[in-house]
Amino acid sequence: MKNLRLTFLLICITISIGFSQPPADPDPNGNGGGNPTVPISGIELLIGAGCLVGIRRSLGFLKGFRKSS
């Protein structure tokens, strides 16, 4: 099971590096690189999923707590 988790983690890291945004093109005026915009929609999805899991676990804990009282 530990090897499966490690393999999954390495695959995820490899895929995320492969889809990463390339550096911005240099400014034609010679002022260096531009200001690349990076979408963070994936972060919002992870935060939302984490909140849903937390709510679900909290409700399960409260149901178990009420039954034992």
PDB file of N, CA and C in Angstrom:
ATOM      1  N   MET A   1       0.822  -1.189   0.000  1.00  0.00           N
ATOM      2  CA  MET A   1       0.000   0.000   0.000  1.00  0.00           C
ATOM      3  C   MET A   1       0.869   1.257   0.000  1.00  0.00           C
ATOM      4  N   LYS A   2       1.987   1.204   0.721  1.00  0.00           N
ATOM      5  CA  LYS A   2       2.873   2.359   0.786  1.00  0.00           C
ATOM      6  C   LYS A   2       3.492   2.645  -0.582  1.00  0.00           C
ATOM      7  N   ASN A   3       3.843   1.567  -1.314  1.00  0.00           N
ATOM      8  CA  ASN A   3       4.414   1.747  -2.644  1.00  0.00           C
ATOM      9  C   ASN A   3       3.394   2.349  -3.604  1.00  0.00           C
ATOM     10  N   LEU A   4       2.127   1.976  -3.439  1.00  0.00           N
ATOM     11  CA  LEU A   4       1.072   2.519  -4.291  1.00  0.00           C
ATOM     12  C   LEU A   4       0.904   4.013  -4.047  1.00  0.00           C
ATOM     13  N   ARG A   5       0.946   4.421  -2.797  1.00  0.00           N
ATOM     14  CA  ARG A   5       0.830   5.856  -2.479  1.00  0.00           C
ATOM     15  C   ARG A   5       2.020   6.632  -3.031  1.00  0.00           C
ATOM     16  N   LEU A   6       3.201   6.087  -2.879  1.00  0.00           N
ATOM     17  CA  LEU A   6       4.397   6.752  -3.381  1.00  0.00           C
ATOM     18  C   LEU A   6       4.353   6.872  -4.897  1.00  0.00           C
ATOM     19  N   THR A   7       3.920   5.817  -5.575  1.00  0.00           N
ATOM     20  CA  THR A   7       3.807   5.847  -7.030  1.00  0.00           C
ATOM     21  C   THR A   7       2.787   6.886  -7.470  1.00  0.00           C
ATOM     22  N   PHE A   8       1.647   6.928  -6.790  1.00  0.00           N
ATOM     23  CA  PHE A   8       0.612   7.905  -7.123  1.00  0.00           C
ATOM     24  C   PHE A   8       1.128   9.333  -6.916  1.00  0.00           C
ATOM     25  N   LEU A   9       1.850   9.567  -5.826  1.00  0.00           N
ATOM     26  CA  LEU A   9       2.407  10.884  -5.559  1.00  0.00           C
ATOM     27  C   LEU A   9       3.410  11.290  -6.642  1.00  0.00           C
ATOM     28  N   LEU A  10       4.268  10.393  -7.039  1.00  0.00           N
ATOM     29  CA  LEU A  10       5.247  10.706  -8.082  1.00  0.00           C
ATOM     30  C   LEU A  10       4.577  10.983  -9.424  1.00  0.00           C
ATOM     31  N   ILE A  11       3.536  10.236  -9.740  1.00  0.00           N
ATOM     32  CA  ILE A  11       2.808  10.493 -10.988  1.00  0.00           C
ATOM     33  C   ILE A  11       2.146  11.863 -10.954  1.00  0.00           C
ATOM     34  N   CYS A  12       1.542  12.215  -9.829  1.00  0.00           N
ATOM     35  CA  CYS A  12       0.901  13.527  -9.713  1.00  0.00           C
ATOM     36  C   CYS A  12       1.913  14.665  -9.843  1.00  0.00           C
ATOM     37  N   ILE A  13       3.061  14.517  -9.223  1.00  0.00           N
ATOM     38  CA  ILE A  13       4.087  15.551  -9.322  1.00  0.00           C
ATOM     39  C   ILE A  13       4.585  15.677 -10.753  1.00  0.00           C
ATOM     40  N   THR A  14       4.798  14.554 -11.423  1.00  0.00           N
ATOM     41  CA  THR A  14       5.268  14.577 -12.803  1.00  0.00           C
ATOM     42  C   THR A  14       4.257  15.243 -13.716  1.00  0.00           C
ATOM     43  N   ILE A  15       2.981  14.943 -13.533  1.00  0.00           N
ATOM     44  CA  ILE A  15       1.943  15.548 -14.366  1.00  0.00           C
ATOM     45  C   ILE A  15       1.847  17.041 -14.093  1.00  0.00           C
ATOM     46  N   SER A  16       1.933  17.448 -12.834  1.00  0.00           N
ATOM     47  CA  SER A  16       1.821  18.876 -12.530  1.00  0.00           C
ATOM     48  C   SER A  16       3.004  19.664 -13.097  1.00  0.00           C
ATOM     49  N   ILE A  17       4.184  19.071 -13.105  1.00  0.00           N
ATOM     50  CA  ILE A  17       5.337  19.748 -13.708  1.00  0.00           C
ATOM     51  C   ILE A  17       5.158  19.825 -15.222  1.00  0.00           C
ATOM     52  N   GLY A  18       4.607  18.784 -15.811  1.00  0.00           N
ATOM     53  CA  GLY A  18       4.401  18.766 -17.255  1.00  0.00           C
ATOM     54  C   GLY A  18       3.395  19.795 -17.728  1.00  0.00           C
ATOM     55  N   PHE A  19       2.393  20.100 -16.909  1.00  0.00           N
ATOM     56  CA  PHE A  19       1.370  21.074 -17.291  1.00  0.00           C
ATOM     57  C   PHE A  19       1.631  22.462 -16.726  1.00  0.00           C
ATOM     58  N   SER A  20       2.778  22.686 -16.129  1.00  0.00           N
ATOM     59  CA  SER A  20       3.052  23.991 -15.544  1.00  0.00           C
ATOM     60  C   SER A  20       3.188  25.043 -16.638  1.00  0.00           C
ATOM     61  N   GLN A  21       2.980  26.275 -16.234  1.00  0.00           N
ATOM     62  CA  GLN A  21       2.996  27.379 -17.190  1.00  0.00           C
ATOM     63  C   GLN A  21       4.437  27.748 -17.534  1.00  0.00           C
ATOM     64  N   PRO A  22       4.736  27.900 -18.827  1.00  0.00           N
ATOM     65  CA  PRO A  22       6.098  28.296 -19.215  1.00  0.00           C
ATOM     66  C   PRO A  22       6.368  29.741 -18.817  1.00  0.00           C
ATOM     67  N   PRO A  23       7.620  30.134 -18.756  1.00  0.00           N
ATOM     68  CA  PRO A  23       7.934  31.520 -18.413  1.00  0.00           C
ATOM     69  C   PRO A  23       7.392  32.480 -19.461  1.00  0.00           C
ATOM     70  N   ALA A  24       7.140  33.711 -19.035  1.00  0.00           N
ATOM     71  CA  ALA A  24       6.589  34.724 -19.933  1.00  0.00           C
ATOM     72  C   ALA A  24       7.615  35.138 -20.980  1.00  0.00           C
ATOM     73  N   ASP A  25       7.110  35.581 -22.126  1.00  0.00           N
ATOM     74  CA  ASP A  25       7.991  36.085 -23.174  1.00  0.00           C
ATOM     75  C   ASP A  25       8.622  37.392 -22.715  1.00  0.00           C
ATOM     76  N   PRO A  26       9.855  37.657 -23.131  1.00  0.00           N
ATOM     77  CA  PRO A  26      10.483  38.913 -22.730  1.00  0.00           C
ATOM     78  C   PRO A  26       9.757  40.116 -23.324  1.00  0.00           C
ATOM     79  N   ASP A  27       9.828  41.202 -22.610  1.00  0.00           N
ATOM     80  CA  ASP A  27       9.210  42.447 -23.053  1.00  0.00           C
ATOM     81  C   ASP A  27       9.956  42.957 -24.281  1.00  0.00           C
ATOM     82  N   PRO A  28       9.249  43.388 -25.338  1.00  0.00           N
ATOM     83  CA  PRO A  28       9.956  43.875 -26.535  1.00  0.00           C
ATOM     84  C   PRO A  28      10.791  45.131 -26.280  1.00  0.00           C
ATOM     85  N   ASN A  29      10.498  45.865 -25.206  1.00  0.00           N
ATOM     86  CA  ASN A  29      11.270  47.078 -24.901  1.00  0.00           C
ATOM     87  C   ASN A  29      12.558  46.772 -24.155  1.00  0.00           C
ATOM     88  N   GLY A  30      12.794  45.489 -23.840  1.00  0.00           N
ATOM     89  CA  GLY A  30      14.015  45.112 -23.134  1.00  0.00           C
ATOM     90  C   GLY A  30      13.915  45.271 -21.634  1.00  0.00           C
ATOM     91  N   ASN A  31      12.695  45.300 -21.095  1.00  0.00           N
ATOM     92  CA  ASN A  31      12.504  45.490 -19.653  1.00  0.00           C
ATOM     93  C   ASN A  31      12.434  44.178 -18.883  1.00  0.00           C
ATOM     94  N   GLY A  32      12.838  43.091 -19.485  1.00  0.00           N
ATOM     95  CA  GLY A  32      12.780  41.804 -18.797  1.00  0.00           C
ATOM     96  C   GLY A  32      11.484  41.079 -19.118  1.00  0.00           C
ATOM     97  N   GLY A  33      11.151  40.107 -18.288  1.00  0.00           N
ATOM     98  CA  GLY A  33       9.965  39.289 -18.511  1.00  0.00           C
ATOM     99  C   GLY A  33       8.685  40.022 -18.183  1.00  0.00           C
ATOM    100  N   GLY A  34       7.607  39.541 -18.741  1.00  0.00           N
ATOM    101  CA  GLY A  34       6.295  40.121 -18.475  1.00  0.00           C
ATOM    102  C   GLY A  34       5.740  39.630 -17.149  1.00  0.00           C
ATOM    103  N   ASN A  35       4.509  39.946 -16.898  1.00  0.00           N
ATOM    104  CA  ASN A  35       3.834  39.535 -15.685  1.00  0.00           C
ATOM    105  C   ASN A  35       2.839  38.436 -16.041  1.00  0.00           C
ATOM    106  N   PRO A  36       3.240  37.165 -15.951  1.00  0.00           N
ATOM    107  CA  PRO A  36       2.322  36.098 -16.347  1.00  0.00           C
ATOM    108  C   PRO A  36       1.190  35.952 -15.336  1.00  0.00           C
ATOM    109  N   THR A  37      -0.006  35.763 -15.844  1.00  0.00           N
ATOM    110  CA  THR A  37      -1.139  35.525 -14.968  1.00  0.00           C
ATOM    111  C   THR A  37      -1.309  34.020 -14.812  1.00  0.00           C
ATOM    112  N   VAL A  38      -1.480  33.578 -13.582  1.00  0.00           N
ATOM    113  CA  VAL A  38      -1.595  32.150 -13.297  1.00  0.00           C
ATOM    114  C   VAL A  38      -2.973  31.901 -12.699  1.00  0.00           C
ATOM    115  N   PRO A  39      -3.796  31.111 -13.375  1.00  0.00           N
ATOM    116  CA  PRO A  39      -5.110  30.819 -12.791  1.00  0.00           C
ATOM    117  C   PRO A  39      -4.967  29.903 -11.577  1.00  0.00           C
ATOM    118  N   ILE A  40      -5.755  30.158 -10.559  1.00  0.00           N
ATOM    119  CA  ILE A  40      -5.680  29.335  -9.350  1.00  0.00           C
ATOM    120  C   ILE A  40      -7.004  28.623  -9.105  1.00  0.00           C
ATOM    121  N   SER A  41      -7.676  28.222 -10.167  1.00  0.00           N
ATOM    122  CA  SER A  41      -8.964  27.562  -9.996  1.00  0.00           C
ATOM    123  C   SER A  41      -8.811  26.198  -9.341  1.00  0.00           C
ATOM    124  N   GLY A  42      -7.701  25.530  -9.537  1.00  0.00           N
ATOM    125  CA  GLY A  42      -7.486  24.237  -8.904  1.00  0.00           C
ATOM    126  C   GLY A  42      -7.402  24.341  -7.392  1.00  0.00           C
ATOM    127  N   ILE A  43      -6.824  25.432  -6.908  1.00  0.00           N
ATOM    128  CA  ILE A  43      -6.718  25.644  -5.469  1.00  0.00           C
ATOM    129  C   ILE A  43      -8.102  25.806  -4.861  1.00  0.00           C
ATOM    130  N   GLU A  44      -8.977  26.545  -5.546  1.00  0.00           N
ATOM    131  CA  GLU A  44     -10.331  26.741  -5.035  1.00  0.00           C
ATOM    132  C   GLU A  44     -11.084  25.421  -4.974  1.00  0.00           C
ATOM    133  N   LEU A  45     -10.874  24.561  -5.960  1.00  0.00           N
ATOM    134  CA  LEU A  45     -11.530  23.254  -5.944  1.00  0.00           C
ATOM    135  C   LEU A  45     -11.034  22.403  -4.775  1.00  0.00           C
ATOM    136  N   LEU A  46      -9.733  22.441  -4.514  1.00  0.00           N
ATOM    137  CA  LEU A  46      -9.185  21.683  -3.391  1.00  0.00           C
ATOM    138  C   LEU A  46      -9.694  22.197  -2.043  1.00  0.00           C
ATOM    139  N   ILE A  47      -9.785  23.508  -1.909  1.00  0.00           N
ATOM    140  CA  ILE A  47     -10.296  24.081  -0.666  1.00  0.00           C
ATOM    141  C   ILE A  47     -11.760  23.691  -0.471  1.00  0.00           C
ATOM    142  N   GLY A  48     -12.550  23.768  -1.536  1.00  0.00           N
ATOM    143  CA  GLY A  48     -13.963  23.387  -1.446  1.00  0.00           C
ATOM    144  C   GLY A  48     -14.136  21.922  -1.094  1.00  0.00           C
ATOM    145  N   ALA A  49     -13.343  21.061  -1.716  1.00  0.00           N
ATOM    146  CA  ALA A  49     -13.426  19.627  -1.416  1.00  0.00           C
ATOM    147  C   ALA A  49     -13.009  19.360   0.028  1.00  0.00           C
ATOM    148  N   GLY A  50     -11.998  20.044   0.499  1.00  0.00           N
ATOM    149  CA  GLY A  50     -11.568  19.886   1.884  1.00  0.00           C
ATOM    150  C   GLY A  50     -12.634  20.324   2.875  1.00  0.00           C
ATOM    151  N   CYS A  51     -13.331  21.411   2.544  1.00  0.00           N
ATOM    152  CA  CYS A  51     -14.426  21.870   3.406  1.00  0.00           C
ATOM    153  C   CYS A  51     -15.552  20.847   3.449  1.00  0.00           C
ATOM    154  N   LEU A  52     -15.899  20.294   2.292  1.00  0.00           N
ATOM    155  CA  LEU A  52     -16.968  19.296   2.257  1.00  0.00           C
ATOM    156  C   LEU A  52     -16.602  18.047   3.053  1.00  0.00           C
ATOM    157  N   VAL A  53     -15.372  17.597   2.936  1.00  0.00           N
ATOM    158  CA  VAL A  53     -14.933  16.428   3.697  1.00  0.00           C
ATOM    159  C   VAL A  53     -14.955  16.737   5.190  1.00  0.00           C
ATOM    160  N   GLY A  54     -14.511  17.926   5.566  1.00  0.00           N
ATOM    161  CA  GLY A  54     -14.523  18.313   6.973  1.00  0.00           C
ATOM    162  C   GLY A  54     -15.925  18.386   7.545  1.00  0.00           C
ATOM    163  N   ILE A  55     -16.867  18.926   6.778  1.00  0.00           N
ATOM    164  CA  ILE A  55     -18.255  19.006   7.232  1.00  0.00           C
ATOM    165  C   ILE A  55     -18.837  17.609   7.388  1.00  0.00           C
ATOM    166  N   ARG A  56     -18.559  16.751   6.420  1.00  0.00           N
ATOM    167  CA  ARG A  56     -19.087  15.383   6.480  1.00  0.00           C
ATOM    168  C   ARG A  56     -18.552  14.639   7.707  1.00  0.00           C
ATOM    169  N   ARG A  57     -17.261  14.772   7.976  1.00  0.00           N
ATOM    170  CA  ARG A  57     -16.672  14.091   9.132  1.00  0.00           C
ATOM    171  C   ARG A  57     -17.202  14.677  10.437  1.00  0.00           C
ATOM    172  N   SER A  58     -17.402  15.993  10.466  1.00  0.00           N
ATOM    173  CA  SER A  58     -17.932  16.622  11.679  1.00  0.00           C
ATOM    174  C   SER A  58     -19.346  16.146  11.965  1.00  0.00           C
ATOM    175  N   LEU A  59     -20.180  16.061  10.923  1.00  0.00           N
ATOM    176  CA  LEU A  59     -21.547  15.583  11.119  1.00  0.00           C
ATOM    177  C   LEU A  59     -21.557  14.129  11.569  1.00  0.00           C
ATOM    178  N   GLY A  60     -20.687  13.302  11.011  1.00  0.00           N
ATOM    179  CA  GLY A  60     -20.589  11.911  11.444  1.00  0.00           C
ATOM    180  C   GLY A  60     -20.152  11.798  12.893  1.00  0.00           C
ATOM    181  N   PHE A  61     -19.218  12.650  13.295  1.00  0.00           N
ATOM    182  CA  PHE A  61     -18.761  12.644  14.682  1.00  0.00           C
ATOM    183  C   PHE A  61     -19.890  13.052  15.623  1.00  0.00           C
ATOM    184  N   LEU A  62     -20.650  14.086  15.233  1.00  0.00           N
ATOM    185  CA  LEU A  62     -21.739  14.550  16.081  1.00  0.00           C
ATOM    186  C   LEU A  62     -22.848  13.511  16.192  1.00  0.00           C
ATOM    187  N   LYS A  63     -23.125  12.796  15.108  1.00  0.00           N
ATOM    188  CA  LYS A  63     -24.142  11.739  15.177  1.00  0.00           C
ATOM    189  C   LYS A  63     -23.701  10.639  16.119  1.00  0.00           C
ATOM    190  N   GLY A  64     -22.452  10.249  16.069  1.00  0.00           N
ATOM    191  CA  GLY A  64     -21.925   9.231  16.969  1.00  0.00           C
ATOM    192  C   GLY A  64     -21.908   9.711  18.409  1.00  0.00           C
ATOM    193  N   PHE A  65     -21.640  10.983  18.612  1.00  0.00           N
ATOM    194  CA  PHE A  65     -21.605  11.556  19.956  1.00  0.00           C
ATOM    195  C   PHE A  65     -23.004  11.583  20.557  1.00  0.00           C
ATOM    196  N   ARG A  66     -24.021  11.890  19.749  1.00  0.00           N
ATOM    197  CA  ARG A  66     -25.401  11.935  20.250  1.00  0.00           C
ATOM    198  C   ARG A  66     -25.909  10.544  20.598  1.00  0.00           C
ATOM    199  N   LYS A  67     -25.530   9.531  19.827  1.00  0.00           N
ATOM    200  CA  LYS A  67     -25.996   8.166  20.092  1.00  0.00           C
ATOM    201  C   LYS A  67     -25.409   7.622  21.388  1.00  0.00           C
ATOM    202  N   SER A  68     -24.173   7.998  21.702  1.00  0.00           N
ATOM    203  CA  SER A  68     -23.518   7.463  22.889  1.00  0.00           C
ATOM    204  C   SER A  68     -23.986   8.172  24.160  1.00  0.00           C
ATOM    205  N   SER A  69     -24.616   9.340  24.046  1.00  0.00           N
ATOM    206  CA  SER A  69     -25.068  10.089  25.238  1.00  0.00           C
ATOM    207  C   SER A  69     -26.336   9.556  25.820  1.00  0.00           C
TER     208      SER A  69
END
